Amino acid sequence: MFSIWAIADLHLPFGAPNKHMRIFGPQWEEYTDKIKQSWLELVAENDLVLIPGDISWAMRLEEARLDLDWIGQLPGTKVLLKGNHDYWWGSLSKIQSILPPSCHLIQNNSFFWNGVNIAGARLWDIPGISFNEWIDFKDFACIKKINDEDHSEESQKIYERELKRLETSLKTMHSQAKLRIAMTHYPPIGANLEETEVSRLLEKYHINICVFGHLHNVKADREIFGMHNNIRYQLVACDYLHQFKPIKIADLSPF
């Protein structure tokens, strides 16, 4: 047996020590220690860990090496996806030249491992979908509200490009996979499970689980996401998870 875990938005600062997450609230104090401790307690060497975006604060790939090495030294096989703050993320060949052997990348491809297939894309803000109602903005000016009426032409182009990238990745999935997982950084569906082009695309390719991050300071008393048309939508931003612990999304036997 092995387990599949997920945790997003690590925002690791080792390659960019002037960056920090304390502006998002006191829960982010010593967050890397919290992540590491819980990871070591929960994740076994033969487990799979999904990291859907915002991995490192680094601006350049060489700076990100410290953060990637930090992830590489933790237990498990890791699958990484680009987030909107992963400015260091360039061509796959350049990243793979410094990537620890336990880490794998999703970008216009998919990863098949022990009968599990993982595909995905970063995505972007989806037109007409807002999460403002579920976010606590009160004390954190650094968390910006999304203006539902302000979806620029440029933003629309980015969204459409990301949608195509997601389908390119989904098309590469193995037909015999016993579990089909999608990773996106931006949420692919509304908080109350309002359908989107993205959710319909995931249904087309028979995805079982979709994990994603991006949302911070989600109100603790609000239910958000869940099951929709046989797909489980799981927010895995690390500050949403209890004590920054990776969340288990499945237990499986090897293929």
Short mmCIF file of C-alpha atoms in Angstrom, two decimals:
data_model
loop_
_atom_site.label_atom_id
_atom_site.label_comp_id
_atom_site.label_asym_id
_atom_site.label_seq_id
_atom_site.Cartn_x
_atom_site.Cartn_y
_atom_site.Cartn_z
CA MET A 1 0.00 0.00 0.00
CA PHE A 2 1.01 3.58 -0.55
CA SER A 3 -0.65 6.92 0.15
CA ILE A 4 -1.11 10.00 -2.02
CA TRP A 5 -0.72 13.36 -0.29
CA ALA A 6 -1.12 16.95 -1.49
CA ILE A 7 0.03 20.35 -0.29
CA ALA A 8 0.27 23.60 -2.28
CA ASP A 9 1.62 27.13 -1.83
CA LEU A 10 4.77 26.21 0.06
CA HIS A 11 6.26 29.61 -0.85
CA LEU A 12 9.68 28.39 0.24
CA PRO A 13 12.08 31.24 1.09
CA PHE A 14 15.48 29.53 1.19
CA GLY A 15 16.52 30.89 -2.20
CA ALA A 16 15.01 34.32 -1.52
CA PRO A 17 15.57 35.03 2.19
CA ASN A 18 14.13 38.55 2.00
CA LYS A 19 10.72 37.14 1.14
CA HIS A 20 8.40 35.96 3.88
CA MET A 21 4.75 35.06 4.46
CA ARG A 22 4.22 36.81 7.81
CA ILE A 23 2.26 39.56 6.04
CA PHE A 24 -0.49 36.96 5.57
CA GLY A 25 -0.90 36.42 9.31
CA PRO A 26 0.74 34.93 12.41
CA GLN A 27 -0.08 31.38 11.32
CA TRP A 28 2.81 31.68 8.87
CA GLU A 29 5.44 32.02 11.60
CA GLU A 30 8.04 29.24 11.17
CA TYR A 31 5.83 27.66 8.53
CA THR A 32 8.66 25.77 6.84
CA ASP A 33 9.41 24.02 10.14
CA LYS A 34 5.72 23.10 10.46
CA ILE A 35 5.63 21.70 6.93
CA LYS A 36 8.81 19.69 7.37
CA GLN A 37 7.85 18.26 10.75
CA SER A 38 4.39 17.12 9.63
CA TRP A 39 5.75 15.81 6.31
CA LEU A 40 8.31 13.65 8.14
CA GLU A 41 5.61 12.38 10.50
CA LEU A 42 3.07 11.50 7.80
CA VAL A 43 4.73 10.71 4.48
CA ALA A 44 6.52 7.41 3.82
CA GLU A 45 9.31 6.97 1.30
CA ASN A 46 7.04 4.99 -1.05
CA ASP A 47 4.24 7.59 -0.96
CA LEU A 48 3.34 10.18 -3.61
CA VAL A 49 3.13 13.92 -2.82
CA LEU A 50 1.44 16.43 -5.14
CA ILE A 51 2.52 20.09 -4.99
CA PRO A 52 0.24 22.21 -7.21
CA GLY A 53 2.09 25.48 -7.45
CA ASP A 54 3.68 28.46 -5.69
CA ILE A 55 6.61 26.34 -4.65
CA SER A 56 9.41 28.90 -4.24
CA TRP A 57 9.77 32.66 -3.81
CA ALA A 58 12.92 32.57 -5.96
CA MET A 59 13.04 34.75 -9.05
CA ARG A 60 15.72 32.75 -10.89
CA LEU A 61 16.22 29.03 -11.31
CA GLU A 62 19.59 28.98 -9.58
CA GLU A 63 18.00 30.61 -6.54
CA ALA A 64 15.24 28.01 -6.55
CA ARG A 65 17.80 25.19 -6.30
CA LEU A 66 17.88 25.51 -2.49
CA ASP A 67 14.09 25.18 -2.28
CA LEU A 68 13.97 22.26 -4.71
CA ASP A 69 16.72 20.50 -2.77
CA TRP A 70 14.75 21.05 0.45
CA ILE A 71 11.74 19.33 -1.12
CA GLY A 72 13.93 16.61 -2.64
CA GLN A 73 15.30 15.60 0.76
CA LEU A 74 11.83 14.93 2.17
CA PRO A 75 10.25 11.45 1.86
CA GLY A 76 8.19 10.41 -1.11
CA THR A 77 7.98 10.87 -4.85
CA LYS A 78 6.94 14.47 -5.54
CA VAL A 79 5.04 15.91 -8.51
CA LEU A 80 5.38 19.68 -9.01
CA LEU A 81 3.22 22.14 -10.96
CA LYS A 82 3.93 25.79 -11.69
CA GLY A 83 2.04 28.46 -9.73
CA ASN A 84 1.55 32.15 -10.49
CA HIS A 85 4.45 33.09 -8.17
CA ASP A 86 6.92 30.54 -9.53
CA TYR A 87 8.83 33.12 -11.57
CA TRP A 88 11.92 30.88 -11.56
CA TRP A 89 10.10 28.21 -13.58
CA GLY A 90 11.45 28.20 -17.16
CA SER A 91 11.97 25.40 -19.65
CA LEU A 92 11.56 21.84 -18.41
CA SER A 93 15.03 20.87 -19.60
CA LYS A 94 16.68 23.60 -17.52
CA ILE A 95 14.69 22.76 -14.40
CA GLN A 96 15.33 19.04 -14.82
CA SER A 97 19.07 19.72 -14.97
CA ILE A 98 19.00 20.69 -11.27
CA LEU A 99 15.88 18.80 -10.15
CA PRO A 100 16.32 16.25 -7.36
CA PRO A 101 15.65 12.68 -8.58
CA SER A 102 12.58 12.30 -6.36
CA CYS A 103 10.84 15.26 -8.05
CA HIS A 104 8.87 15.32 -11.33
CA LEU A 105 7.30 18.18 -13.30
CA ILE A 106 3.91 18.67 -14.93
CA GLN A 107 3.93 20.99 -17.95
CA ASN A 108 2.06 19.95 -21.09
CA ASN A 109 2.60 16.33 -20.03
CA SER A 110 1.46 13.85 -17.40
CA PHE A 111 3.14 11.61 -14.86
CA PHE A 112 2.26 7.89 -14.59
CA TRP A 113 3.31 6.15 -11.38
CA ASN A 114 2.11 2.86 -9.85
CA GLY A 115 -1.17 3.02 -11.76
CA VAL A 116 -1.80 6.68 -10.85
CA ASN A 117 -1.81 9.30 -13.58
CA ILE A 118 -1.36 13.00 -12.81
CA ALA A 119 -1.94 15.79 -15.33
CA GLY A 120 -2.54 19.49 -14.97
CA ALA A 121 -1.87 23.14 -15.71
CA ARG A 122 -1.53 26.35 -13.72
CA LEU A 123 -4.81 27.88 -14.98
CA TRP A 124 -5.85 31.48 -14.29
CA ASP A 125 -8.81 33.42 -12.88
CA ILE A 126 -11.95 32.00 -14.46
CA PRO A 127 -14.33 34.65 -15.90
CA GLY A 128 -17.38 35.08 -13.70
CA ILE A 129 -16.00 33.08 -10.77
CA SER A 130 -15.07 34.92 -7.55
CA PHE A 131 -13.91 33.65 -4.17
CA ASN A 132 -14.10 36.99 -2.35
CA GLU A 133 -16.98 35.80 -0.16
CA TRP A 134 -14.84 32.99 1.26
CA ILE A 135 -11.67 35.00 1.99
CA ASP A 136 -10.91 37.00 5.13
CA PHE A 137 -9.56 40.33 3.85
CA LYS A 138 -10.03 42.24 7.10
CA ASP A 139 -6.45 42.60 8.27
CA PHE A 140 -4.49 41.65 5.19
CA ALA A 141 -4.27 44.33 2.52
CA CYS A 142 -1.77 42.12 0.66
CA ILE A 143 -4.66 39.81 -0.30
CA LYS A 144 -6.42 41.51 -3.17
CA LYS A 145 -10.08 41.20 -3.97
CA ILE A 146 -11.06 40.09 -7.45
CA ASN A 147 -13.31 42.48 -9.32
CA ASP A 148 -15.74 40.22 -11.17
CA GLU A 149 -16.41 42.91 -13.78
CA ASP A 150 -12.74 43.62 -14.42
CA HIS A 151 -11.69 40.68 -16.57
CA SER A 152 -9.39 42.30 -19.09
CA GLU A 153 -8.71 41.12 -22.62
CA GLU A 154 -5.19 40.13 -21.56
CA SER A 155 -6.50 38.11 -18.63
CA GLN A 156 -8.96 36.35 -20.95
CA LYS A 157 -6.11 35.42 -23.30
CA ILE A 158 -4.08 33.95 -20.44
CA TYR A 159 -7.10 31.96 -19.24
CA GLU A 160 -7.79 30.55 -22.71
CA ARG A 161 -4.12 29.63 -23.15
CA GLU A 162 -4.08 27.83 -19.81
CA LEU A 163 -7.25 25.95 -20.72
CA LYS A 164 -5.52 24.67 -23.87
CA ARG A 165 -2.45 23.69 -21.85
CA LEU A 166 -4.64 21.74 -19.46
CA GLU A 167 -6.23 19.77 -22.29
CA THR A 168 -2.81 19.12 -23.83
CA SER A 169 -1.75 17.58 -20.53
CA LEU A 170 -4.97 15.61 -20.06
CA LYS A 171 -4.64 14.11 -23.54
CA THR A 172 -1.36 12.44 -22.53
CA MET A 173 -2.91 10.43 -19.68
CA HIS A 174 -2.65 6.64 -19.66
CA SER A 175 -5.84 4.87 -20.71
CA GLN A 176 -5.30 2.14 -18.10
CA ALA A 177 -4.73 4.40 -15.10
CA LYS A 178 -6.69 3.25 -12.06
CA LEU A 179 -6.73 6.75 -10.54
CA ARG A 180 -6.73 9.94 -12.61
CA ILE A 181 -5.71 13.11 -10.78
CA ALA A 182 -5.57 16.67 -12.07
CA MET A 183 -3.45 19.37 -10.46
CA THR A 184 -4.21 23.03 -11.08
CA HIS A 185 -2.90 26.01 -9.17
CA TYR A 186 -5.95 28.22 -9.59
CA PRO A 187 -9.28 26.70 -8.51
CA PRO A 188 -10.98 25.00 -11.49
CA ILE A 189 -14.54 25.33 -10.20
CA GLY A 190 -16.62 27.70 -8.10
CA ALA A 191 -16.54 27.52 -4.31
CA ASN A 192 -20.13 26.23 -4.32
CA LEU A 193 -19.22 23.89 -7.18
CA GLU A 194 -20.51 26.17 -9.95
CA GLU A 195 -19.60 24.48 -13.24
CA THR A 196 -16.93 26.00 -15.47
CA GLU A 197 -15.25 25.21 -18.76
CA VAL A 198 -12.47 23.71 -16.68
CA SER A 199 -14.71 21.38 -14.66
CA ARG A 200 -16.41 20.17 -17.85
CA LEU A 201 -12.99 19.50 -19.38
CA LEU A 202 -11.96 17.45 -16.34
CA GLU A 203 -15.16 15.44 -16.66
CA LYS A 204 -14.44 14.82 -20.36
CA TYR A 205 -11.15 13.16 -19.42
CA HIS A 206 -12.65 11.18 -16.51
CA ILE A 207 -10.66 12.80 -13.72
CA ASN A 208 -11.34 11.35 -10.26
CA ILE A 209 -9.70 13.99 -8.05
CA CYS A 210 -8.54 17.56 -8.65
CA VAL A 211 -6.23 19.29 -6.18
CA PHE A 212 -5.36 22.99 -6.26
CA GLY A 213 -4.20 25.91 -4.12
CA HIS A 214 -3.84 29.67 -4.65
CA LEU A 215 -6.50 30.74 -2.12
CA HIS A 216 -5.16 32.08 1.19
CA ASN A 217 -6.94 33.10 4.39
CA VAL A 218 -10.06 31.10 3.59
CA LYS A 219 -12.66 31.62 6.33
CA ALA A 220 -12.54 28.63 8.67
CA ASP A 221 -16.30 28.44 9.17
CA ARG A 222 -17.19 28.09 5.50
CA GLU A 223 -17.56 24.87 3.56
CA ILE A 224 -15.83 25.13 0.22
CA PHE A 225 -15.58 22.78 -2.80
CA GLY A 226 -16.31 19.02 -2.55
CA MET A 227 -17.80 16.40 -4.92
CA HIS A 228 -19.28 17.38 -8.26
CA ASN A 229 -20.16 15.01 -11.12
CA ASN A 230 -17.95 12.25 -9.67
CA ILE A 231 -14.88 14.49 -9.25
CA ARG A 232 -13.57 15.45 -5.82
CA TYR A 233 -12.32 19.05 -5.75
CA GLN A 234 -9.83 19.58 -2.90
CA LEU A 235 -8.24 22.86 -1.86
CA VAL A 236 -4.74 22.04 -0.56
CA ALA A 237 -3.15 25.47 0.06
CA CYS A 238 -0.90 24.79 3.03
CA ASP A 239 -2.41 27.46 5.30
CA TYR A 240 -5.86 25.97 4.66
CA LEU A 241 -4.66 22.57 5.82
CA HIS A 242 -4.50 21.92 9.57
CA GLN A 243 -1.13 23.04 10.94
CA PHE A 244 0.38 23.09 7.44
CA LYS A 245 0.11 19.29 7.21
CA PRO A 246 -0.04 17.51 3.83
CA ILE A 247 -3.53 16.09 3.33
CA LYS A 248 -4.04 12.46 2.34
CA ILE A 249 -6.21 12.15 -0.75
CA ALA A 250 -5.99 8.38 -1.38
CA ASP A 251 -4.59 5.02 -0.26
CA LEU A 252 -3.81 2.54 -3.04
CA SER A 253 -2.13 -0.77 -3.79
CA PRO A 254 0.67 -0.71 -6.42
CA PHE A 255 -0.48 -1.27 -10.01
#
